[in-house]
Coordinates of C-alpha atoms (C1' of nucleotides) in Angstrom, one line a residue:
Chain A
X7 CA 26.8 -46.4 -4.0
X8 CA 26.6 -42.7 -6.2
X9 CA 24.0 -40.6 -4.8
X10 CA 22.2 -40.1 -8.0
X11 CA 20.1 -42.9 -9.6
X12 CA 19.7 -45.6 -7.0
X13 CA 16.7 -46.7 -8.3
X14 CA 17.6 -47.1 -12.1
X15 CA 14.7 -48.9 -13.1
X16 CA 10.9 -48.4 -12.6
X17 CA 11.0 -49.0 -9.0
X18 CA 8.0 -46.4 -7.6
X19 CA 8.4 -44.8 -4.2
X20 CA 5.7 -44.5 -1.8
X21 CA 4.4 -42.2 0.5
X22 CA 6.2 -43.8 3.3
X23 CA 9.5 -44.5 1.4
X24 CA 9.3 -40.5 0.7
X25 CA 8.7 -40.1 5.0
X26 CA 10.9 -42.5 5.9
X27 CA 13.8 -41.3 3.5
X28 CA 12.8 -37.2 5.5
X29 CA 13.6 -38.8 8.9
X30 CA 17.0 -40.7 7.7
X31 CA 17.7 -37.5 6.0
X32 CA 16.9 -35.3 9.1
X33 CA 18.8 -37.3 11.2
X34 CA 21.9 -37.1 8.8
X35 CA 22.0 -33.3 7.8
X36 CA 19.3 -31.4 10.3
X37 CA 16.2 -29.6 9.6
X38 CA 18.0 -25.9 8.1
X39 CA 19.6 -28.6 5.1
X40 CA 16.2 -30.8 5.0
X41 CA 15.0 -29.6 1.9
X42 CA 12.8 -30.5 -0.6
X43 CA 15.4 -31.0 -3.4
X44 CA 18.0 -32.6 -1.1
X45 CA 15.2 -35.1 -0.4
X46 CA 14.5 -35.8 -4.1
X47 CA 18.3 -36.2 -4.7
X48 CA 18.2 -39.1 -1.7
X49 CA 15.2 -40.9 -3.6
X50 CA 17.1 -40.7 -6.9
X51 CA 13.8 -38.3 -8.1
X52 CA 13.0 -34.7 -9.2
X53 CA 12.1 -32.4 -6.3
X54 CA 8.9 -32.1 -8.2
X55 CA 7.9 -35.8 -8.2
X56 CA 7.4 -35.4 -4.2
X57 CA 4.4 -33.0 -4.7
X58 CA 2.7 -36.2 -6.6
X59 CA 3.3 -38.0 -2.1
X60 CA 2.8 -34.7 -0.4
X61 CA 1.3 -31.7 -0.5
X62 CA 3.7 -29.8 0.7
X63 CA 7.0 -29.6 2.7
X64 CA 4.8 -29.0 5.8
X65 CA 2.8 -31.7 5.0
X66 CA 5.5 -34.2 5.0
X67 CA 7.4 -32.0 8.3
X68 CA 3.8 -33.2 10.0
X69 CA 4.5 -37.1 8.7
X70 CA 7.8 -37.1 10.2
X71 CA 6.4 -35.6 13.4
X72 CA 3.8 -38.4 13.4
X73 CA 6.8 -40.7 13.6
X74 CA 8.8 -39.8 16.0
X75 CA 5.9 -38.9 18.1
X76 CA 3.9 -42.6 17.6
X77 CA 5.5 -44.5 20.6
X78 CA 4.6 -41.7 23.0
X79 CA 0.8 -43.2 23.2
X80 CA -0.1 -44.6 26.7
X81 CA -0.2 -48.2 26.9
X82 CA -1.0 -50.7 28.6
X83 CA 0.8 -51.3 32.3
X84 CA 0.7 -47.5 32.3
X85 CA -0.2 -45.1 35.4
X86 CA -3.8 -44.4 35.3
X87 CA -3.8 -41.9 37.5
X88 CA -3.3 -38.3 36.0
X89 CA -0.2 -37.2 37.9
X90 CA 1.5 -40.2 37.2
X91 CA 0.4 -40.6 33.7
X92 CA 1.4 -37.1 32.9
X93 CA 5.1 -37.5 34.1
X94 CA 4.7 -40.9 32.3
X95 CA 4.0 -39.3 28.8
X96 CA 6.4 -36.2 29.3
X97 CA 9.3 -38.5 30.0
X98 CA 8.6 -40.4 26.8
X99 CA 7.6 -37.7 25.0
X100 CA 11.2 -36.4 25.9
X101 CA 13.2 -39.4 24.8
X102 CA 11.5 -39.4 22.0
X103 CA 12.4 -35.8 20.5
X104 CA 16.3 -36.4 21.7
X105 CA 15.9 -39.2 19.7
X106 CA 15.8 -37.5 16.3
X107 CA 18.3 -34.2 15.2
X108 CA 16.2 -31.3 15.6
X109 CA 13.2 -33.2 16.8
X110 CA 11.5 -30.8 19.3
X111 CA 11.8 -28.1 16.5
X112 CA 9.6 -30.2 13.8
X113 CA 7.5 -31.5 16.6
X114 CA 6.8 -28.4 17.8
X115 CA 5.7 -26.6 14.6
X116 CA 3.5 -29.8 13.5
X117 CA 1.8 -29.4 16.4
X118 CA 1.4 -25.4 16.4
X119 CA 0.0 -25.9 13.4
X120 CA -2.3 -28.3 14.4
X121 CA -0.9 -31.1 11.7
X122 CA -0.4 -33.9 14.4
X123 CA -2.3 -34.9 17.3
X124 CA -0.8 -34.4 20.5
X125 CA -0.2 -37.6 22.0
X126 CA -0.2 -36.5 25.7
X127 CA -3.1 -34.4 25.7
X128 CA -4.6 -37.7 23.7
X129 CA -3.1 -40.1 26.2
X130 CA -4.7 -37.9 29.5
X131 CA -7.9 -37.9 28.1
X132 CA -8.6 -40.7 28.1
X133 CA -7.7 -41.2 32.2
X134 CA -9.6 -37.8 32.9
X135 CA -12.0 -35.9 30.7
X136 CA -12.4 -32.6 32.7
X137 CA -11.1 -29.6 31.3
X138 CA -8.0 -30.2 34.2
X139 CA -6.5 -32.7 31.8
X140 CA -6.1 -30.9 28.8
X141 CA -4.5 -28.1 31.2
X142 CA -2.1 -30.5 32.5
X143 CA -1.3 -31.7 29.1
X144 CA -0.8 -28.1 27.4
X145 CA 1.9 -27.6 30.8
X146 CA 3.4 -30.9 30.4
X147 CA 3.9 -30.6 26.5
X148 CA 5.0 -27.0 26.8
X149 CA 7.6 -27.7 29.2
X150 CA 9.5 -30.7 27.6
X151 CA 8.9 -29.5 24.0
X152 CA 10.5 -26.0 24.9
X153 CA 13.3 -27.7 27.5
X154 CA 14.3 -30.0 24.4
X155 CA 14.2 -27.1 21.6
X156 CA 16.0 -25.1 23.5
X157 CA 19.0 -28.4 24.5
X158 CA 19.0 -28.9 20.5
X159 CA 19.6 -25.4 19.4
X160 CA 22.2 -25.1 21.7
X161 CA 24.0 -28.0 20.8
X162 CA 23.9 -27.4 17.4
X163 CA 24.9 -23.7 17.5
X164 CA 27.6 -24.8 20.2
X165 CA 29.0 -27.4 18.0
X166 CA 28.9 -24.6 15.0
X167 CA 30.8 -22.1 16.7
X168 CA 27.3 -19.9 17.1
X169 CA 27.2 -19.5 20.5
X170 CA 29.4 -16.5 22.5
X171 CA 27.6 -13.4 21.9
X172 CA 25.1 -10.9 23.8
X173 CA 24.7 -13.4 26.7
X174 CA 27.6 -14.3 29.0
X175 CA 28.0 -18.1 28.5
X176 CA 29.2 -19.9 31.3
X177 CA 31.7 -22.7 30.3
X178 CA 29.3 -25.7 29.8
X179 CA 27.0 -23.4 27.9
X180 CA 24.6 -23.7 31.0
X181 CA 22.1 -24.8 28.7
X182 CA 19.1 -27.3 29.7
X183 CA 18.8 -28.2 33.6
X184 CA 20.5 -31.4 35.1
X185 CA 18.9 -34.7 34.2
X186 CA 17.5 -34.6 37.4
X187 CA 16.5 -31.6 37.6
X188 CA 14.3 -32.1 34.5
X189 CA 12.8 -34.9 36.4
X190 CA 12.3 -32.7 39.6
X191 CA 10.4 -30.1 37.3
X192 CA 8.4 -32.5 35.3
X193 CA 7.1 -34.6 38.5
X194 CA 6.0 -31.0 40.2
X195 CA 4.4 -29.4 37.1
X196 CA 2.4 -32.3 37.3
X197 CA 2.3 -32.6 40.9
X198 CA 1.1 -28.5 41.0
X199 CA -1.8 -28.8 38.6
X200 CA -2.8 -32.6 38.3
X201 CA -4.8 -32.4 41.7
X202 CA -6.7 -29.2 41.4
X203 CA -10.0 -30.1 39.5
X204 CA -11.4 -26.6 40.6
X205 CA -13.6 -24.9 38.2
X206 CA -10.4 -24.4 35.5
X207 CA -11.8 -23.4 32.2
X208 CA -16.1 -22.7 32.9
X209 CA -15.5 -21.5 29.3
X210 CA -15.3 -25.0 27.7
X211 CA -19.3 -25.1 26.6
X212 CA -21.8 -27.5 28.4
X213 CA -19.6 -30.7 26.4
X214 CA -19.6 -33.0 29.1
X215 CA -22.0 -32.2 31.8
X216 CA -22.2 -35.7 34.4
X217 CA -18.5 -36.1 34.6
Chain B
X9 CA 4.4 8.1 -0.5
X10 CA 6.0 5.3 -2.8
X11 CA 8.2 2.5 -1.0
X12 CA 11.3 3.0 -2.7
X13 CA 13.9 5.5 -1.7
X14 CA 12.1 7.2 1.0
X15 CA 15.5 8.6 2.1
X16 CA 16.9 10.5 -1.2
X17 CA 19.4 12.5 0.4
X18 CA 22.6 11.1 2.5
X19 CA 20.5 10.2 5.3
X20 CA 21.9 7.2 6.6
X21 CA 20.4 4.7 8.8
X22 CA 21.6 3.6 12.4
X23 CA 21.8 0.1 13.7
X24 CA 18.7 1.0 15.6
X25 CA 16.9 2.2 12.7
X26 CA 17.2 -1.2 11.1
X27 CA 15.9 -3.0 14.3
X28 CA 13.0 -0.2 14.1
X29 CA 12.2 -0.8 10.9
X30 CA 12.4 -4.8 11.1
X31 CA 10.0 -4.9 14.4
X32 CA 7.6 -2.6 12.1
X33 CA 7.9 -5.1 9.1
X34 CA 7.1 -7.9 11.5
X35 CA 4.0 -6.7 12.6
X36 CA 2.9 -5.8 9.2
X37 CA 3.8 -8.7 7.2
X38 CA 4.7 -11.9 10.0
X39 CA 8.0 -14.0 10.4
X40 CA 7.7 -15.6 7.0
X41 CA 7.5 -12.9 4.8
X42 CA 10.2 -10.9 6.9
X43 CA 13.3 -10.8 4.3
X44 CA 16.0 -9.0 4.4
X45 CA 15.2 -8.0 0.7
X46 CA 12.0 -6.8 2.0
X47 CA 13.4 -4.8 4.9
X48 CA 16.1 -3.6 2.6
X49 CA 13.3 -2.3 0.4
X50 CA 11.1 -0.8 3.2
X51 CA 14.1 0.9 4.3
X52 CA 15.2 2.2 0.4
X53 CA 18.5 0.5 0.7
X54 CA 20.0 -2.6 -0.9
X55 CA 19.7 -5.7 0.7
X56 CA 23.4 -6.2 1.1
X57 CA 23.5 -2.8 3.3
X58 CA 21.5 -4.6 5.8
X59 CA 25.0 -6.2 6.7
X60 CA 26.9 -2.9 7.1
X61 CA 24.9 -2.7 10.7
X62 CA 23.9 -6.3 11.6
X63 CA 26.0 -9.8 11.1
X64 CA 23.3 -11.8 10.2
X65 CA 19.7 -11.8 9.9
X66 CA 19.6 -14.4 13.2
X67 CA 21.0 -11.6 15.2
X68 CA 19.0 -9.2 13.9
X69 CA 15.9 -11.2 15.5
X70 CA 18.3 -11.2 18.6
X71 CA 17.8 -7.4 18.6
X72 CA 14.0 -7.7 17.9
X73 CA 13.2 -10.1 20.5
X74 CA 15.4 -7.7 23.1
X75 CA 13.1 -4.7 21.9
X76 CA 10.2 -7.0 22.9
X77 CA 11.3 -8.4 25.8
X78 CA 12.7 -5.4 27.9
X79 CA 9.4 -4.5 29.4
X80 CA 9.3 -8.0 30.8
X81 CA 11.9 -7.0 33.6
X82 CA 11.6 -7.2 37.2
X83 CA 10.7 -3.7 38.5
X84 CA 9.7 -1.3 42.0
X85 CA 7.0 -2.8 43.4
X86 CA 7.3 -6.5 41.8
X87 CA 6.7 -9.1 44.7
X88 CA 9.9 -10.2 45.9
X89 CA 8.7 -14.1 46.8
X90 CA 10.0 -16.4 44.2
X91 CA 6.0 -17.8 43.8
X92 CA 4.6 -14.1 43.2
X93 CA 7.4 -13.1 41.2
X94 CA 7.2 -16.2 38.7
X95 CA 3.8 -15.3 38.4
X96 CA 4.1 -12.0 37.5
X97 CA 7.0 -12.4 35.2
X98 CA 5.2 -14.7 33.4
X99 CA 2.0 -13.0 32.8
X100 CA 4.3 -10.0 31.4
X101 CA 6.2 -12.2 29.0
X102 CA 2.9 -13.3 27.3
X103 CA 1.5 -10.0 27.0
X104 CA 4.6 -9.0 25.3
X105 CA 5.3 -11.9 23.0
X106 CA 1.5 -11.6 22.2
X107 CA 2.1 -7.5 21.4
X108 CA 3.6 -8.1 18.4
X109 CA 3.4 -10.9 15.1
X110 CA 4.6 -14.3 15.7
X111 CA 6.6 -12.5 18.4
X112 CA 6.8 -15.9 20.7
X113 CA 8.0 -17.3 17.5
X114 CA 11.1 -15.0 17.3
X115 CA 11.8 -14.8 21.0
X116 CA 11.6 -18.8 21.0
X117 CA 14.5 -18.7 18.3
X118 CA 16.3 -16.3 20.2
X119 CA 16.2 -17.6 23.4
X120 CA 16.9 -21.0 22.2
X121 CA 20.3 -19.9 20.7
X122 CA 21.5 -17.9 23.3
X123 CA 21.2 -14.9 21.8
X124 CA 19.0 -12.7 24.0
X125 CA 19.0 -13.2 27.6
X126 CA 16.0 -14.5 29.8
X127 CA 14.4 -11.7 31.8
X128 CA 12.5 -14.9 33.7
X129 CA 15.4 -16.1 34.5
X130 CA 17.4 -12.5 35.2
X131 CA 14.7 -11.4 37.5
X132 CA 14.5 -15.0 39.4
X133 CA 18.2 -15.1 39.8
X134 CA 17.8 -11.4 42.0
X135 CA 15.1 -13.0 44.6
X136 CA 16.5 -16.5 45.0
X137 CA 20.5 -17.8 43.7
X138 CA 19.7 -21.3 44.0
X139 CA 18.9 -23.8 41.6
X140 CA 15.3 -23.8 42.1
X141 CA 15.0 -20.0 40.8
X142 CA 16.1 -21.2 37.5
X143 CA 14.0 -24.3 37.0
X144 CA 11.2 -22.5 37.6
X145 CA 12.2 -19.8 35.5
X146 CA 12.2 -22.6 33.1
X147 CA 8.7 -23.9 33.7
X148 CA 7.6 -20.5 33.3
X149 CA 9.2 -19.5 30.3
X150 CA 8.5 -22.4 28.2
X151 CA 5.2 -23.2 29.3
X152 CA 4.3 -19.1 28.3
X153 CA 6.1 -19.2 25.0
X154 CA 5.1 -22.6 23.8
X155 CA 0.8 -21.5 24.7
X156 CA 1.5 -17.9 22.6
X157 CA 3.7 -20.0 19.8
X158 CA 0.9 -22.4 19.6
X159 CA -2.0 -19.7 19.8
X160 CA -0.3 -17.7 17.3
X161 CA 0.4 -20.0 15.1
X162 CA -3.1 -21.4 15.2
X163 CA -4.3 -17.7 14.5
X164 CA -2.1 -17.7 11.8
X165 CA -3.2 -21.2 9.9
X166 CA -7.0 -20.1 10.8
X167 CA -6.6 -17.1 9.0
X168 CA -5.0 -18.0 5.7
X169 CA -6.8 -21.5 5.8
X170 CA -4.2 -24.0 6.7
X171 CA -6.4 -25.7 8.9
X172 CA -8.9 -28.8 8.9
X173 CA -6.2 -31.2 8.1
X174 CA -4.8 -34.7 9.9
X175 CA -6.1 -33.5 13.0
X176 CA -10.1 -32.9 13.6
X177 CA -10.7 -29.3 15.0
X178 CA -13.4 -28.1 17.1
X179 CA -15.2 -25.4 15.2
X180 CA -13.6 -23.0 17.7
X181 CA -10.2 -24.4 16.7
X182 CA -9.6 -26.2 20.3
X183 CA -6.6 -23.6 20.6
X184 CA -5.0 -22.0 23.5
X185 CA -6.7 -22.7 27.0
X186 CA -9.3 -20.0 28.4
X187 CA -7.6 -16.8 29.6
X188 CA -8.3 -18.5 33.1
X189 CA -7.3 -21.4 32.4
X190 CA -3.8 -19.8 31.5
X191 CA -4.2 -17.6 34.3
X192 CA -4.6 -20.6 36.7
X193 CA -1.7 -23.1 35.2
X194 CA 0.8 -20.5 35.6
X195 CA -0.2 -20.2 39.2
X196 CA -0.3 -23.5 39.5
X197 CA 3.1 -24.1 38.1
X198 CA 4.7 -21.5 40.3
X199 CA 3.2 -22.7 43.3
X200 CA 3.9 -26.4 42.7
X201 CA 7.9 -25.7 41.9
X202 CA 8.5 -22.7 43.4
X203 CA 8.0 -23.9 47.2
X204 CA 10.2 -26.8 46.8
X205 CA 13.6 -26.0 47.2
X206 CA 15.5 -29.5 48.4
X207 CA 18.6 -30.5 46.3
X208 CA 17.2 -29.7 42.8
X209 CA 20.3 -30.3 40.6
X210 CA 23.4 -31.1 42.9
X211 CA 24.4 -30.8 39.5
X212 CA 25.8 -27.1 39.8
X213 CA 28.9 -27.0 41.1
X214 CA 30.0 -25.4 44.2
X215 CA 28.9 -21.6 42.9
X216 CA 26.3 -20.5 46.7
X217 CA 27.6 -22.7 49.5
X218 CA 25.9 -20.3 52.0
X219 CA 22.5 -20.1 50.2
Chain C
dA8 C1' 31.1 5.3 7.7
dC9 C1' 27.7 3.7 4.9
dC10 C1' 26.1 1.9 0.7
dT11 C1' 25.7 -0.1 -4.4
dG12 C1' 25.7 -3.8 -7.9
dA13 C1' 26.5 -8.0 -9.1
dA14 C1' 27.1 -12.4 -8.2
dC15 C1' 26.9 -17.3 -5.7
dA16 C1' 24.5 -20.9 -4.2
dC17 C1' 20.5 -21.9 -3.0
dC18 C1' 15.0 -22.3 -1.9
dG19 C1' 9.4 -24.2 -2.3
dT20 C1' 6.1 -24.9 -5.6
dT21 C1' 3.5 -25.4 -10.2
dC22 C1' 2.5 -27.5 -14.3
dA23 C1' 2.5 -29.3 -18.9
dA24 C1' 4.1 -33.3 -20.7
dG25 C1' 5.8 -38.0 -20.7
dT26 C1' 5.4 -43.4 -19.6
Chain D
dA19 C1' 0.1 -44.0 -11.0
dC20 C1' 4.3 -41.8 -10.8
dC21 C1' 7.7 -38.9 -12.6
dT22 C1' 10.6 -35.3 -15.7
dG23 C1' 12.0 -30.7 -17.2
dA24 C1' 11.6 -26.3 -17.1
dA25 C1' 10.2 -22.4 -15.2
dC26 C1' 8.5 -18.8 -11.5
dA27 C1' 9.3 -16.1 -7.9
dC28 C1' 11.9 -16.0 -4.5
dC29 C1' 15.9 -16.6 -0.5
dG30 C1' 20.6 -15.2 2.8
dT31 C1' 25.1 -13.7 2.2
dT32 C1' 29.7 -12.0 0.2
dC33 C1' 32.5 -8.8 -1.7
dA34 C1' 34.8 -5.5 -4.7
dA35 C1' 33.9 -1.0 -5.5
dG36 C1' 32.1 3.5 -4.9
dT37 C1' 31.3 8.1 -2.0

DNA sequence: ACCTGAACACCGTTCAAGT
DNA sequence: ACCTGAACACCGTTCAAGT
């Protein structure tokens, strides 16, 4: 039941008990109190012991990205056309970041940082391997990665009494767009740049030169 | 010459001094190593005086991001068609969020919490008041921001060797798209969202019936 | 009006040493 | 192989008190 010493004989942890134990953790406190010695309190350890799983917090922020971001992949009975994939991903991709507290936020820095593949520009790749589909991807992923970042932090600094200050808030906090309206969006991002397979990007070198 | 007390006699320091002297520090040393100690320091005052002029250091990024995002406004001799317009506000928010360290980083943050207004948004909302000005507005903004946060970020990790990790790299670092490439997506968003105007979000209540 | 000094309650990370 | 204990070098913020 205590918090302390829940594992009071030899029992080891793993690299994934240390990951999974981050996401329940996330999901229970948020990423400003996910720390490194909060974590080690959860597992009944030293905050040092979790440099012998991971190599840093980062490291482990890119784990946790990993999973939330693993059931994004395109699958079988998918789209594979490249309009209708993309929407495809970026609808799951968004259900999977609401999914988690804080989601888009770790998401989006593990990706920055190049610490976890992307699974949309992964996913379109593998319907279209011009330069068009990694363009589509980067607008697809921006969009609903910045959409849900920007629904989280408001919810969280709405529910903490942060909001009301140099902007004029209207009532509802006129934060993301109406479900619909999401929708609308995603399907013409898509819809705008899926179809033009125009010269975008000469610069990629000579990778792929018959398709 | 030396760091400390560069101000020796009563010389006090304004609000905008502080916000001066912070947009200076960020450019020098990046968001991470941006403390208010540091500033304090830079500025020859303790770290506590910080809070004389600003509540928090969150809204002290508030007034950063402002100071890099007023250019961004709508001005004489903008095109005044939602499509050009989108366009244009667009290309100037990335040249201004990549004028300055990590700067999509700190307007990201911002925006997300409501503390500094939208100029894609503000100038969208003076061609068109329906819903469709602010969805793009939204396309717009987070596809820009999240291309400089990655690109930065990627700069960033490149630099100071975070890189070659879970994910493989190109040797190039696979990072932003082409300048083109940009270039073209954020035409291609405009064009594909801005044209559409049917009931996108019916969501809003009864605010333009007559528009 | 603007700032100091000291404190509170934290951080991520390293590293020798233990079992 | 996995973890402890102690330390290093920091954080943001508050608050009485000074001028």
């Amino acid at each position: 039941m205590s918090p302390r010493d829940p594992n009071p004989r030899g029992a080891r942890r793993s690299k994934d008990d240390v990951v999974d134990a981050a996401l329940v953790l996330l999901d229970r406190v948020g990423l400003p109190d996910l720390s490194m010695r909060r974590l080690g309190e959860e597992l009944g350890v030293q905050p040092s012991a979790l440099y012998w799983h991971v190599a840093s917090k980062q490291e482990l922020l890119a784990q946790v990205s990993a999973r939330i971001l693993a059931p994004v992949a395109l699958r079988d009975g998918d789209p594979d056309d490249l309009e209708r994939a993309a929407v495809t991903l970026g609808r799951r991709l968004h259900d999977r970041l609401l999914a988690h507290r804080d989601g888009a936020e770790v998401v989006s820095s593990s990706l920055a940082l190049g610490l976890v593949a992307s699974p949309v520009h992964d996913g379109l790749r593998t319907i279209d391997d011009s330069p068009a589909a990694d363009v589509v991807a980067d607008a697809v992923t921006h969009y609903v990665v910045g959409v849900t970042f920007h629904d989280q932090q408001r919810r969280a600094a709405d529910a903490w009494g942060t909001a009301a200050s140099t902007v004029a808030l209207s009532p509802e906090s006129a934060a993301a767009p109406a479900p619909d309206a999401f929708e609308a969006a995603l399907a013409l991002i898509a819809r705008g740049i899926a179809p033009w397979r125009a010269d975008i990007g000469r610069a990629s070198d000579a990778a792929a030169p018959g398709a």
